[in-house]
Short mmCIF file of C-alpha atoms and ligand atoms in Angstrom, two decimals:
data_model
loop_
_atom_site.label_atom_id
_atom_site.label_comp_id
_atom_site.label_asym_id
_atom_site.label_seq_id
_atom_site.Cartn_x
_atom_site.Cartn_y
_atom_site.Cartn_z
CA MET P 3 107.96 107.01 131.13
CA SER P 4 110.80 108.51 129.14
CA ASP P 5 110.15 111.10 126.43
CA SER P 6 110.82 108.78 123.56
CA VAL P 7 108.32 106.15 124.74
CA LYS P 8 104.94 106.38 123.00
CA VAL P 9 103.16 103.39 124.47
CA HIS P 10 103.76 101.70 127.76
CA LEU P 11 102.02 98.53 128.90
CA GLU P 12 102.82 97.35 132.39
CA GLY P 13 101.70 94.00 133.76
CA VAL P 14 98.64 93.89 131.55
CA SER P 15 96.25 90.97 131.89
CA LYS P 16 92.86 90.54 130.31
CA THR P 17 90.24 87.98 131.24
CA PHE P 18 86.94 87.74 129.40
CA SER P 19 83.97 86.16 131.06
CA SER P 20 80.92 85.02 129.22
CA GLY P 21 78.45 83.40 131.57
CA SER P 22 80.32 81.00 133.81
CA ARG P 23 83.20 80.62 131.38
CA GLU P 24 86.34 82.68 131.80
CA VAL P 25 89.07 83.04 129.21
CA THR P 26 92.36 84.67 130.09
CA ALA P 27 93.48 86.13 126.80
CA LEU P 28 96.58 87.96 128.06
CA GLU P 29 98.68 87.56 131.15
CA ASP P 30 101.23 89.95 132.57
CA VAL P 31 102.27 91.64 129.36
CA SER P 32 104.75 94.51 129.67
CA LEU P 33 105.88 96.31 126.55
CA GLU P 34 107.16 99.71 125.47
CA VAL P 35 107.03 101.11 121.98
CA GLY P 36 109.29 104.08 121.31
CA GLU P 37 108.48 107.09 119.14
CA GLY P 38 108.98 106.15 115.49
CA GLU P 39 109.50 102.50 116.32
CA PHE P 40 107.88 99.65 114.38
CA VAL P 41 107.13 96.69 116.61
CA SER P 42 105.58 93.49 115.29
CA ILE P 43 103.74 90.92 117.32
CA VAL P 44 103.64 87.32 116.20
CA GLY P 45 102.02 84.41 117.98
CA PRO P 46 99.65 81.53 117.41
CA SER P 47 96.04 82.30 116.66
CA GLY P 48 93.95 82.91 119.77
CA CYS P 49 96.93 84.05 121.87
CA GLY P 50 95.50 87.51 122.47
CA LYS P 51 97.16 89.63 119.77
CA SER P 52 93.98 91.42 118.72
CA THR P 53 93.05 91.81 122.37
CA LEU P 54 96.39 93.51 122.99
CA LEU P 55 95.76 95.96 120.16
CA ARG P 56 92.24 96.65 121.35
CA LEU P 57 93.58 97.39 124.83
CA VAL P 58 96.00 99.92 123.35
CA ALA P 59 93.15 101.41 121.30
CA GLY P 60 91.09 101.79 124.48
CA LEU P 61 88.40 99.43 123.18
CA HIS P 62 88.97 97.12 126.16
CA GLU P 63 89.93 97.88 129.75
CA PRO P 64 92.72 95.71 131.17
CA SER P 65 91.66 93.34 133.98
CA SER P 66 94.90 94.33 135.67
CA GLY P 67 97.92 96.42 134.78
CA THR P 68 98.11 99.71 132.94
CA VAL P 69 98.17 100.97 129.35
CA GLU P 70 99.53 104.45 128.73
CA ILE P 71 99.93 106.41 125.52
CA ARG P 72 101.97 109.58 125.53
CA SER P 73 100.31 112.50 123.76
CA SER P 74 102.58 114.82 121.84
CA ARG P 75 99.94 117.43 121.00
CA PRO P 76 96.55 118.31 122.42
CA GLY P 77 93.75 117.00 120.25
CA ARG P 78 95.87 114.49 118.40
CA PRO P 79 94.06 111.14 118.27
CA LYS P 80 95.90 108.52 120.27
CA THR P 81 95.41 105.60 117.95
CA ALA P 82 94.22 104.69 114.47
CA MET P 83 93.52 101.13 113.48
CA VAL P 84 93.95 99.13 110.28
CA PHE P 85 92.05 95.82 110.25
CA GLN P 86 92.51 92.66 108.27
CA GLU P 87 89.23 93.35 106.52
CA HIS P 88 89.37 96.92 105.32
CA ALA P 89 86.14 98.01 107.10
CA LEU P 90 85.57 100.92 104.72
CA PHE P 91 82.16 102.55 104.55
CA PRO P 92 80.67 101.12 101.34
CA TRP P 93 78.42 104.13 100.77
CA LEU P 94 81.28 106.63 100.85
CA SER P 95 83.77 107.30 98.08
CA VAL P 96 87.39 106.40 98.69
CA ARG P 97 88.22 110.07 99.36
CA ASP P 98 85.30 110.48 101.76
CA ASN P 99 86.36 107.34 103.60
CA VAL P 100 89.84 108.77 104.11
CA MET P 101 88.46 112.21 105.06
CA PHE P 102 86.17 110.70 107.66
CA GLY P 103 88.64 110.84 110.55
CA PRO P 104 89.81 114.42 109.98
CA ARG P 105 86.21 115.61 109.40
CA ASN P 106 85.19 113.89 112.60
CA ARG P 107 87.68 115.98 114.51
CA LYS P 108 86.40 119.17 112.90
CA VAL P 109 89.10 119.73 110.32
CA SER P 110 87.67 121.94 107.54
CA LYS P 111 86.41 120.23 104.42
CA ARG P 112 89.12 121.80 102.31
CA GLU P 113 91.92 120.75 104.59
CA ALA P 114 90.48 117.26 105.04
CA THR P 115 90.31 116.88 101.26
CA GLU P 116 93.97 117.89 101.02
CA ILE P 117 94.93 115.42 103.73
CA ALA P 118 92.97 112.63 102.03
CA ASP P 119 94.45 113.30 98.61
CA GLU P 120 97.95 113.44 100.06
CA GLN P 121 97.57 110.08 101.81
CA LEU P 122 95.91 108.47 98.80
CA GLY P 123 98.81 109.73 96.68
CA ARG P 124 101.34 108.17 99.04
CA LEU P 125 99.63 104.83 98.61
CA GLY P 126 99.48 105.08 94.82
CA LEU P 127 95.72 105.73 94.83
CA ALA P 128 95.67 109.33 93.59
CA ARG P 129 93.36 108.44 90.70
CA PHE P 130 90.85 106.53 92.81
CA GLY P 131 89.45 109.18 95.15
CA ASP P 132 86.05 109.17 93.43
CA PHE P 133 85.75 105.40 93.30
CA TYR P 134 83.64 103.38 95.71
CA PRO P 135 85.07 100.49 97.75
CA HIS P 136 83.25 97.81 95.73
CA GLN P 137 85.05 98.98 92.60
CA LEU P 138 88.48 98.20 94.06
CA SER P 139 90.55 95.03 94.42
CA GLY P 140 91.31 93.60 97.86
CA GLY P 141 94.81 95.06 97.83
CA MET P 142 93.52 98.50 96.90
CA LYS P 143 90.90 98.40 99.65
CA GLN P 144 93.60 97.61 102.18
CA ARG P 145 95.66 100.53 100.87
CA VAL P 146 92.64 102.79 101.35
CA GLY P 147 92.35 101.41 104.88
CA ILE P 148 95.98 102.34 105.50
CA ALA P 149 95.52 105.80 103.95
CA ARG P 150 92.50 106.33 106.15
CA ALA P 151 94.46 105.42 109.26
CA LEU P 152 97.38 107.66 108.25
CA ALA P 153 94.98 110.56 107.63
CA GLN P 154 94.06 110.45 111.31
CA ASP P 155 97.61 111.47 112.19
CA SER P 156 97.45 109.51 115.43
CA GLU P 157 100.16 109.04 118.05
CA ILE P 158 100.39 105.38 117.14
CA LEU P 159 99.18 103.26 114.26
CA LEU P 160 97.72 99.89 115.20
CA MET P 161 97.65 97.32 112.42
CA ASP P 162 95.94 93.97 112.93
CA GLU P 163 97.05 91.55 110.21
CA PRO P 164 96.47 94.25 107.58
CA LEU P 165 97.77 92.06 104.76
CA GLY P 166 96.41 88.78 106.10
CA ALA P 167 93.60 88.40 103.57
CA LEU P 168 95.67 89.21 100.48
CA ASP P 169 97.35 86.91 97.97
CA ALA P 170 101.10 86.44 98.34
CA GLN P 171 102.14 88.74 95.49
CA THR P 172 99.93 91.63 96.58
CA ARG P 173 101.15 91.11 100.12
CA THR P 174 104.78 91.33 99.06
CA LEU P 175 104.14 94.59 97.21
CA LEU P 176 102.22 96.08 100.10
CA GLN P 177 105.00 95.16 102.51
CA GLU P 178 107.28 97.25 100.33
CA GLN P 179 104.80 100.14 100.41
CA ILE P 180 104.55 99.97 104.19
CA LEU P 181 108.34 100.01 104.39
CA GLU P 182 108.38 103.12 102.18
CA LEU P 183 105.86 104.82 104.45
CA ARG P 184 108.17 104.08 107.36
CA GLN P 185 111.11 105.49 105.51
CA GLN P 186 109.21 108.67 104.62
CA SER P 187 107.72 109.55 107.96
CA GLN P 188 108.63 107.05 110.68
CA PRO P 189 105.24 106.58 112.28
CA THR P 190 105.03 104.68 115.55
CA VAL P 191 103.49 101.32 114.70
CA LEU P 192 102.30 98.25 116.56
CA TYR P 193 101.84 95.61 113.89
CA ILE P 194 100.29 92.18 114.15
CA THR P 195 101.04 89.55 111.58
CA HIS P 196 101.19 85.80 111.38
CA ALA P 197 103.81 86.05 108.63
CA ILE P 198 107.27 85.87 110.15
CA ASP P 199 108.99 87.12 107.00
CA GLU P 200 106.73 90.17 107.03
CA ALA P 201 107.61 90.91 110.66
CA VAL P 202 111.34 90.57 109.98
CA PHE P 203 111.17 92.64 106.80
CA LEU P 204 109.33 95.57 108.38
CA SER P 205 110.22 95.79 112.04
CA ASP P 206 112.70 97.15 114.51
CA ARG P 207 111.58 94.54 117.00
CA VAL P 208 109.55 91.34 116.89
CA VAL P 209 107.61 90.30 119.98
CA LEU P 210 106.85 86.61 120.08
CA MET P 211 103.82 85.60 122.14
CA SER P 212 103.02 82.28 123.75
CA ALA P 213 99.87 80.24 123.29
CA ARG P 214 96.93 81.39 125.44
CA PRO P 215 97.08 82.96 127.91
CA GLY P 216 99.28 85.18 125.79
CA ARG P 217 102.51 86.19 127.44
CA ILE P 218 105.59 87.67 125.86
CA ARG P 219 107.85 84.76 125.22
CA GLU P 220 110.70 86.42 123.38
CA VAL P 221 111.67 89.84 122.03
CA ILE P 222 113.91 89.82 119.00
CA GLU P 223 115.78 93.04 118.17
CA LEU P 224 116.45 93.42 114.47
CA ASP P 225 119.16 95.77 113.44
CA PHE P 226 118.63 96.04 109.74
CA PRO P 227 118.95 99.68 108.65
CA LEU P 228 115.76 101.61 107.94
CA SER P 229 117.07 102.08 104.40
CA ARG P 230 116.64 98.35 103.77
CA GLY P 231 114.94 97.34 100.52
CA PRO P 232 113.47 94.24 98.93
CA GLU P 233 116.98 92.77 98.56
CA LEU P 234 116.98 92.17 102.32
CA ARG P 235 114.74 89.17 101.73
CA GLY P 236 117.51 87.39 99.86
CA THR P 237 120.15 87.71 102.57
CA LYS P 238 121.44 85.00 104.90
CA GLU P 239 120.71 87.15 107.97
CA PHE P 240 117.08 87.46 106.94
CA ALA P 241 116.71 83.72 106.44
CA ALA P 242 118.47 82.89 109.71
CA LEU P 243 116.34 85.29 111.75
CA SER P 244 113.10 84.11 110.17
CA GLN P 245 114.06 80.50 110.79
CA GLY P 246 115.02 81.24 114.40
CA ILE P 247 111.70 82.94 115.08
CA TRP P 248 109.80 80.07 113.49
CA GLU P 249 111.57 77.55 115.72
CA HIS P 250 110.27 79.36 118.80
CA LEU P 251 106.85 79.94 117.31
CA ARG P 252 106.40 76.33 116.25
CA ASP P 253 106.20 75.19 119.91
CA GLU P 254 103.58 77.81 120.64
CA VAL P 255 101.51 76.93 117.60
CA GLN P 256 101.56 73.30 118.72
CA ALA P 257 100.56 74.31 122.24
CA ALA P 258 97.71 76.42 120.82
CA MET P 259 96.49 73.47 118.74
CA ALA P 260 96.48 71.27 121.84
CA LEU P 261 94.33 73.91 123.60
CA GLU P 262 91.72 73.59 120.89
CA GLY P 263 91.48 69.91 121.75
CA PRO P 264 90.19 67.05 119.62
P1 LIG R 320 94.42 86.53 118.34
O1 LIG R 320 94.15 87.87 117.76
O2 LIG R 320 95.79 86.32 118.81
O3 LIG R 320 94.00 85.42 117.41
P2 LIG R 320 92.31 87.30 120.21
O4 LIG R 320 92.89 88.45 120.94
O5 LIG R 320 91.32 87.59 119.15
O6 LIG R 320 93.50 86.38 119.66
O7 LIG R 320 91.62 86.33 121.27
C1 LIG R 320 92.29 85.78 122.40
C2 LIG R 320 91.30 84.95 123.21
O8 LIG R 320 90.35 85.80 123.83
C3 LIG R 320 90.52 83.95 122.37
O9 LIG R 320 90.34 82.77 123.13
C4 LIG R 320 89.19 84.65 122.16
O10 LIG R 320 88.15 83.72 122.00
C5 LIG R 320 89.03 85.44 123.44
N1 LIG R 320 88.28 86.68 123.24
C6 LIG R 320 88.67 87.73 122.48
N2 LIG R 320 87.77 88.73 122.54
C7 LIG R 320 86.77 88.30 123.35
C8 LIG R 320 85.54 88.87 123.83
N3 LIG R 320 85.17 90.11 123.47
N4 LIG R 320 84.77 88.12 124.65
C9 LIG R 320 85.16 86.89 125.04
N5 LIG R 320 86.30 86.29 124.63
C10 LIG R 320 87.10 86.97 123.81
MG1 LIG R 321 93.51 88.48 115.89
#
């Protein structure tokens, strides 16, 4: 794979079997994510998006095909994950939650504290290091989850509907924060969302998946500049792209509903 490619999936399929029942979640998925690229995946629920992310994270083995992640430095974690539900440790302070990854890979306490405070600062949480998760709003918990993932300094950031459980206003603000993070440091990101506008606002590329078994149905290249801001949402191009993606997705959502049956 070329130097600028961070993640390479080639012909990846995944079948789960539980008892006599087999479910093919993904079929023949090939995808590359370049260094510093932000790729979103949209598709109907149950089409294998989370499975795809878990394969990249090494939490599942593909049934066929290959998943490769290029390492840029020895010891650098390959992936860090942000979930829809923050999954913070409730018994640890916000700072200790964010330090957990660095401490786990033997970074000194002092340095891990610096890393945590830096990432919390980037997410507007500088004052909340000593708080506990239950003292925070849903949006703040998700920001801690993002800070925690960033603190791991991984090759690629995997985000599975990170804003999916938030109200619309909080989600809009967090989209802007994620865009700022991109603008500051261009992490490599594979991002799952069911919100088309979110995908178009944030991404370099949107991958549209079919109903199960999930295959790549369409790849939409977006060429909005990285310096885009909230005003992008009001443009004709933004509306046209979002509408176009929805027209493709609508068929797949209908197909997925038919799969669920009566
Ligand atoms: P999405 O994230 O797009 O909603 P998932 O990747 O969670 O979809 O799931 C895709 C399909 O694979 C679903 O039918 C789901 O039930 C099935 N599946 C996911 N994980 C497992 C598992 N560990 N064991 C069995 N089936 C699974
Ligand atoms: Mg999912």
